[in-house]
XYZ file of C-alpha atoms in Angstrom:
369
model
C -11.274 3.513 -31.630
C -14.573 5.336 -31.569
C -17.268 5.329 -29.123
C -20.066 3.465 -30.864
C -23.718 4.856 -31.663
C -25.684 2.088 -31.687
C -29.246 3.500 -30.863
C -31.121 1.283 -33.004
C -29.975 -2.226 -31.517
C -30.434 -0.819 -28.250
C -34.260 -0.025 -28.965
C -34.546 -3.588 -30.225
C -33.084 -5.199 -27.450
C -34.534 -3.251 -24.709
C -38.047 -3.796 -26.288
C -37.385 -7.600 -26.672
C -36.325 -7.267 -22.797
C -39.677 -5.977 -22.065
C -41.381 -8.665 -24.290
C -42.892 -5.559 -25.963
C -43.759 -5.444 -30.095
C -42.780 -2.437 -31.961
C -46.910 -1.489 -32.020
C -46.575 -0.983 -28.569
C -43.544 1.223 -28.488
C -45.200 3.016 -31.614
C -48.182 3.766 -29.729
C -46.341 4.873 -26.627
C -44.168 7.498 -28.554
C -47.154 8.467 -30.865
C -44.880 7.483 -34.043
C -45.642 5.086 -36.600
C -44.400 1.037 -36.149
C -42.820 1.755 -39.400
C -40.561 4.103 -37.685
C -39.634 2.580 -34.838
C -38.765 -0.463 -37.675
C -36.064 1.866 -39.496
C -34.604 2.843 -36.188
C -34.318 -0.916 -35.113
C -32.767 -1.661 -38.481
C -30.547 1.531 -39.072
C -32.363 2.957 -42.020
C -33.130 6.079 -39.882
C -32.263 7.433 -36.139
C -35.205 8.808 -33.284
C -35.656 12.667 -33.362
C -33.692 14.005 -30.150
C -36.382 14.892 -28.478
C -37.984 11.251 -28.327
C -34.603 9.564 -26.538
C -35.786 11.462 -22.873
C -38.734 9.620 -23.736
C -37.572 5.815 -25.146
C -34.982 6.211 -22.148
C -38.121 6.981 -19.702
C -40.203 4.164 -20.904
C -37.255 1.108 -20.067
C -36.105 2.990 -17.131
C -32.815 3.651 -18.451
C -30.403 6.844 -19.490
C -30.212 8.708 -22.660
C -26.761 6.871 -22.847
C -27.988 3.609 -22.362
C -30.421 4.180 -25.034
C -27.605 5.908 -27.470
C -25.268 2.963 -26.591
C -22.898 5.712 -25.962
C -19.730 4.845 -23.247
C -18.180 8.061 -22.606
C -15.251 6.402 -20.834
C -12.708 3.716 -22.090
C -11.401 0.779 -19.838
C -8.012 0.058 -19.644
C -7.477 -2.401 -21.741
C -8.625 -0.248 -23.925
C -6.122 2.499 -23.442
C -3.504 -0.333 -23.756
C -4.554 -0.902 -26.706
C -4.841 2.413 -27.908
C -1.893 3.224 -26.303
C 0.099 0.705 -27.593
C -0.999 1.449 -31.422
C -0.306 5.103 -30.964
C 3.072 4.188 -29.948
C 3.627 1.851 -32.638
C 2.101 4.709 -35.108
C 4.726 7.462 -34.124
C 7.904 5.088 -35.196
C 6.317 4.411 -37.983
C 4.587 6.863 -39.332
C 4.970 10.370 -39.789
C 4.382 12.552 -37.062
C 1.565 14.821 -38.403
C -0.173 11.794 -38.736
C 0.070 10.155 -35.431
C -0.793 13.242 -33.820
C -3.911 13.568 -36.159
C -4.423 10.362 -34.486
C -4.065 11.109 -30.504
C -6.113 14.310 -30.895
C -9.158 12.284 -32.598
C -8.900 9.953 -29.850
C -9.025 12.434 -27.242
C -11.787 14.059 -29.252
C -13.852 11.165 -28.903
C -12.906 10.548 -25.178
C -13.017 13.940 -23.704
C -14.285 12.655 -20.473
C -12.168 10.188 -20.268
C -9.551 11.923 -17.927
C -7.603 8.142 -17.245
C -7.001 8.812 -21.686
C -6.407 12.107 -21.763
C -3.174 11.667 -19.422
C -1.970 8.817 -20.967
C -2.555 11.102 -24.228
C -0.926 13.843 -22.866
C 2.453 10.998 -21.983
C 2.887 10.263 -25.729
C 3.444 13.434 -26.157
C 6.023 14.420 -24.090
C 7.905 10.736 -25.025
C 7.503 11.946 -28.248
C 8.557 15.596 -28.151
C 11.829 15.277 -29.482
C 10.167 14.211 -33.024
C 9.240 17.946 -33.203
C 10.786 21.270 -32.922
C 10.462 24.731 -32.672
C 6.574 26.316 -33.139
C 5.499 22.652 -33.730
C 7.381 21.620 -30.306
C 5.764 24.572 -28.478
C 2.586 23.746 -29.896
C 2.111 20.095 -28.637
C 3.427 20.959 -25.291
C 0.657 23.473 -24.870
C -2.127 21.121 -26.134
C -0.909 18.642 -23.755
C -1.020 21.312 -20.874
C -3.966 22.156 -21.617
C -5.185 18.432 -21.436
C -3.266 18.341 -18.363
C -4.938 20.952 -16.870
C -8.518 19.903 -18.168
C -7.988 16.704 -16.178
C -7.263 18.904 -13.084
C -9.944 20.871 -13.301
C -12.752 18.265 -13.900
C -11.310 14.918 -12.338
C -12.629 13.578 -9.183
C -9.896 11.607 -8.881
C -7.041 12.776 -6.977
C -4.807 10.035 -8.623
C -5.929 11.572 -11.845
C -5.069 14.752 -10.725
C -1.749 14.216 -8.655
C -0.539 12.406 -12.309
C -1.920 15.159 -14.676
C 0.121 17.601 -12.215
C 3.580 15.718 -12.882
C 3.115 15.595 -16.477
C 2.587 19.313 -16.799
C 5.394 20.110 -14.669
C 7.396 17.895 -16.822
C 6.109 19.384 -20.064
C 7.184 23.076 -18.291
C 10.736 22.157 -17.405
C 10.971 20.284 -21.221
C 10.221 23.787 -22.616
C 12.051 25.971 -20.306
C 9.596 26.969 -17.985
C 10.986 26.624 -14.607
C 8.290 28.672 -12.764
C 5.774 27.012 -14.352
C 6.555 23.550 -13.297
C 6.675 24.768 -9.698
C 3.414 26.271 -10.134
C 2.002 22.884 -11.729
C 3.390 21.004 -8.656
C 2.612 23.793 -5.688
C 0.372 21.009 -3.815
C 2.265 17.920 -4.620
C 4.893 17.736 -1.604
C 2.732 15.618 0.945
C 4.432 13.424 3.718
C 4.505 10.009 3.001
C 2.695 8.237 5.523
C 3.245 4.731 4.645
C -0.014 3.126 3.589
C 1.440 0.845 1.401
C 2.773 -0.553 5.022
C -0.850 -0.168 6.571
C -2.392 -1.852 3.299
C -0.035 -4.747 3.728
C -0.750 -5.337 7.427
C -4.207 -5.744 6.661
C -4.095 -8.060 4.046
C -1.626 -9.976 6.329
C -4.299 -9.866 9.160
C -6.812 -11.499 6.759
C -4.239 -14.449 5.851
C -3.892 -12.723 2.363
C 0.010 -12.859 2.746
C 0.425 -12.806 -1.395
C -1.361 -9.714 -1.839
C 0.609 -7.959 1.107
C 3.752 -9.425 -0.397
C 2.290 -7.606 -3.842
C 1.604 -4.420 -1.964
C 5.203 -3.941 -0.345
C 6.961 -5.216 -3.322
C 5.395 -3.470 -5.686
C 5.744 -0.490 -3.303
C 9.362 -0.588 -2.706
C 9.885 -0.609 -6.457
C 8.598 2.304 -6.554
C 10.521 3.493 -4.123
C 14.218 2.341 -5.150
C 13.167 4.158 -8.888
C 12.344 6.898 -7.369
C 15.351 7.051 -5.101
C 17.370 6.690 -7.826
C 15.796 8.960 -10.009
C 16.291 11.564 -7.130
C 20.088 10.759 -6.703
C 20.491 11.442 -10.639
C 18.854 15.077 -9.910
C 21.135 15.873 -7.341
C 23.681 15.175 -9.537
C 23.830 18.347 -11.511
C 23.470 19.829 -7.936
C 26.768 18.589 -7.485
C 28.920 20.100 -10.217
C 30.395 22.806 -7.907
C 30.959 20.010 -5.010
C 33.135 17.170 -6.088
C 32.723 15.336 -2.653
C 28.763 15.358 -2.700
C 28.703 14.593 -6.392
C 31.027 11.162 -5.073
C 28.988 10.165 -2.553
C 25.680 10.900 -4.386
C 27.042 8.617 -7.271
C 28.281 5.696 -4.738
C 25.213 5.900 -3.427
C 23.367 5.406 -6.461
C 25.630 2.489 -7.512
C 25.037 0.792 -3.950
C 21.701 0.526 -4.476
C 22.035 -0.717 -7.729
C 23.897 -3.670 -7.008
C 22.333 -3.875 -3.740
C 18.759 -4.743 -5.452
C 20.418 -5.882 -8.902
C 18.051 -3.326 -10.491
C 19.982 -2.393 -13.688
C 18.400 -6.115 -14.939
C 14.525 -5.233 -13.862
C 15.254 -1.254 -14.266
C 14.273 0.063 -17.308
C 15.492 3.556 -16.573
C 18.807 2.352 -14.649
C 20.900 3.301 -17.691
C 20.035 6.603 -17.554
C 20.756 7.107 -14.206
C 24.495 6.546 -15.373
C 23.704 8.988 -18.432
C 22.923 11.802 -15.429
C 26.083 10.938 -13.282
C 28.500 11.462 -16.575
C 27.247 14.805 -17.500
C 27.902 15.831 -14.251
C 31.688 14.625 -14.157
C 31.989 16.197 -17.122
C 30.530 19.560 -16.165
C 32.838 18.741 -13.108
C 35.741 18.921 -15.369
C 36.385 14.843 -14.229
C 36.811 13.098 -17.512
C 37.954 9.674 -16.163
C 34.510 9.905 -14.016
C 32.775 10.694 -16.305
C 34.054 8.095 -19.348
C 33.328 5.687 -16.379
C 29.739 6.402 -16.139
C 29.321 6.035 -19.669
C 30.803 2.499 -19.636
C 28.539 1.826 -16.979
C 25.498 3.077 -19.545
C 26.816 0.772 -21.994
C 26.813 -2.454 -19.641
C 22.976 -0.938 -18.107
C 22.194 -0.966 -22.109
C 23.534 -4.300 -22.678
C 21.103 -5.559 -19.911
C 17.954 -4.486 -21.940
C 15.966 -6.997 -23.789
C 13.724 -6.369 -26.413
C 10.660 -5.998 -26.238
C 11.296 -3.843 -23.845
C 9.208 -4.000 -20.486
C 8.636 -3.381 -16.707
C 9.540 -6.579 -14.827
C 10.637 -7.844 -12.136
C 13.237 -11.266 -10.881
C 13.420 -13.454 -8.199
C 13.013 -11.349 -5.295
C 10.684 -8.798 -7.010
C 8.501 -11.563 -8.063
C 5.427 -9.946 -7.401
C 6.303 -6.491 -8.378
C 4.774 -6.957 -12.601
C 1.660 -7.964 -11.305
C 1.761 -4.665 -9.081
C 2.853 -2.482 -11.666
C -0.306 -4.065 -14.160
C -2.675 -3.707 -11.728
C -1.136 0.082 -11.059
C -0.418 1.399 -14.056
C -3.146 2.300 -16.567
C -0.629 1.473 -18.960
C 0.547 -1.988 -17.774
C 4.515 -2.997 -18.147
C 4.596 -1.505 -21.752
C 7.487 0.418 -22.704
C 6.941 4.273 -23.319
C 7.852 4.428 -26.426
C 8.306 2.057 -29.747
C 11.129 -0.497 -29.343
C 12.696 1.377 -32.331
C 13.020 4.884 -30.489
C 13.884 3.442 -27.427
C 16.943 1.633 -29.505
C 17.455 5.032 -30.736
C 17.392 7.223 -27.833
C 20.155 4.816 -26.306
C 22.617 5.993 -28.930
C 21.482 9.366 -29.253
C 21.878 10.172 -25.494
C 25.596 9.545 -25.666
C 26.415 10.334 -29.470
C 24.519 13.074 -30.087
C 24.383 14.338 -26.367
C 26.174 18.171 -26.593
C 27.078 17.652 -23.129
C 30.050 14.849 -23.916
C 31.138 17.066 -26.593
C 34.593 17.353 -24.716
C 34.650 13.642 -24.686
C 34.831 13.432 -28.155
C 38.498 13.094 -29.342
C 38.569 9.959 -26.347
C 39.203 6.956 -27.285
C 37.197 5.438 -24.591
C 34.150 7.253 -25.861
C 34.618 6.469 -29.340
C 35.125 2.833 -28.370
C 31.486 2.772 -26.031
C 29.481 4.641 -29.098
C 30.549 2.019 -31.406
C 29.396 -0.035 -28.968
C 26.187 1.452 -28.195
C 25.486 0.903 -32.109
C 26.926 -2.552 -32.377
C 23.640 -3.032 -29.192
C 20.834 -1.474 -30.984
C 21.044 -3.345 -34.304
């Protein structure tokens, strides 16, 4: 979706709104009536030095005269991201990538959009290898750094820091991730609780409920991600690994989170990998069976959603996220990754001859058909 330059239509509209004739405008600008007529019918454009005078005459900006919008609204970003996810799934990578580059060039000052282009690259990094993978990562990191340099939104900057750190880790540069997140550790002030209290004081109970539900949903998801990250730290400490695993499972069960958190299955993969590395094959297979069960709970087309308890979480996600409740990748790629996370994961090579492992892989293949 390119920015539309509609200078002729805008001059015509501005002139009519001011109840002026083409002769009036032509006289002020020192051009002929025929010139104004050609502008308004799209046969030609005003000389560039005339644009400030036209804008001044109508008491507006040059951008308004041009009809140029350097920013894309939230709905537009969502539409473009949906289109690009489908392109990555159904077109050659080079074509989908070129579409992203073109969009980023057209809206190079729309930082929420640039951030989502970088996220698209992150979610499809597995489609390229070697030098092409490095080039894609460098391009995405460049977008993130542009956002951090130029955006005045702290939310945009924090998001860009997180995306860059993910790329640095994916490319085997943990020091780069540390540097990207150097200022990211902050004490959680519980601002959602204060906001909910303010809504309650105003009698806006639904808004208070939505605020707390959304924050709780996000906190639980982050808590689970942190526990799964701890799993790899505790490979040499079986007792702590077991505690981290049991507490992650307790959260999933207490909030029935596998049915609403689309990344819940990935938590089980993390613990399965840790148990393989620790030499506990039986527990690793237990985790993979949990992964299989969680995968069966996924409903396609995949989207973030709530349940009877988190009945306002979906609305909160729609408000809080630029891309709303849409899945991060196309359905076909998500289904493919559900199988490959187990079948093509080198961490599970020691399990290849295990009957339970083979059954799990076969079952996953049936799920995604």
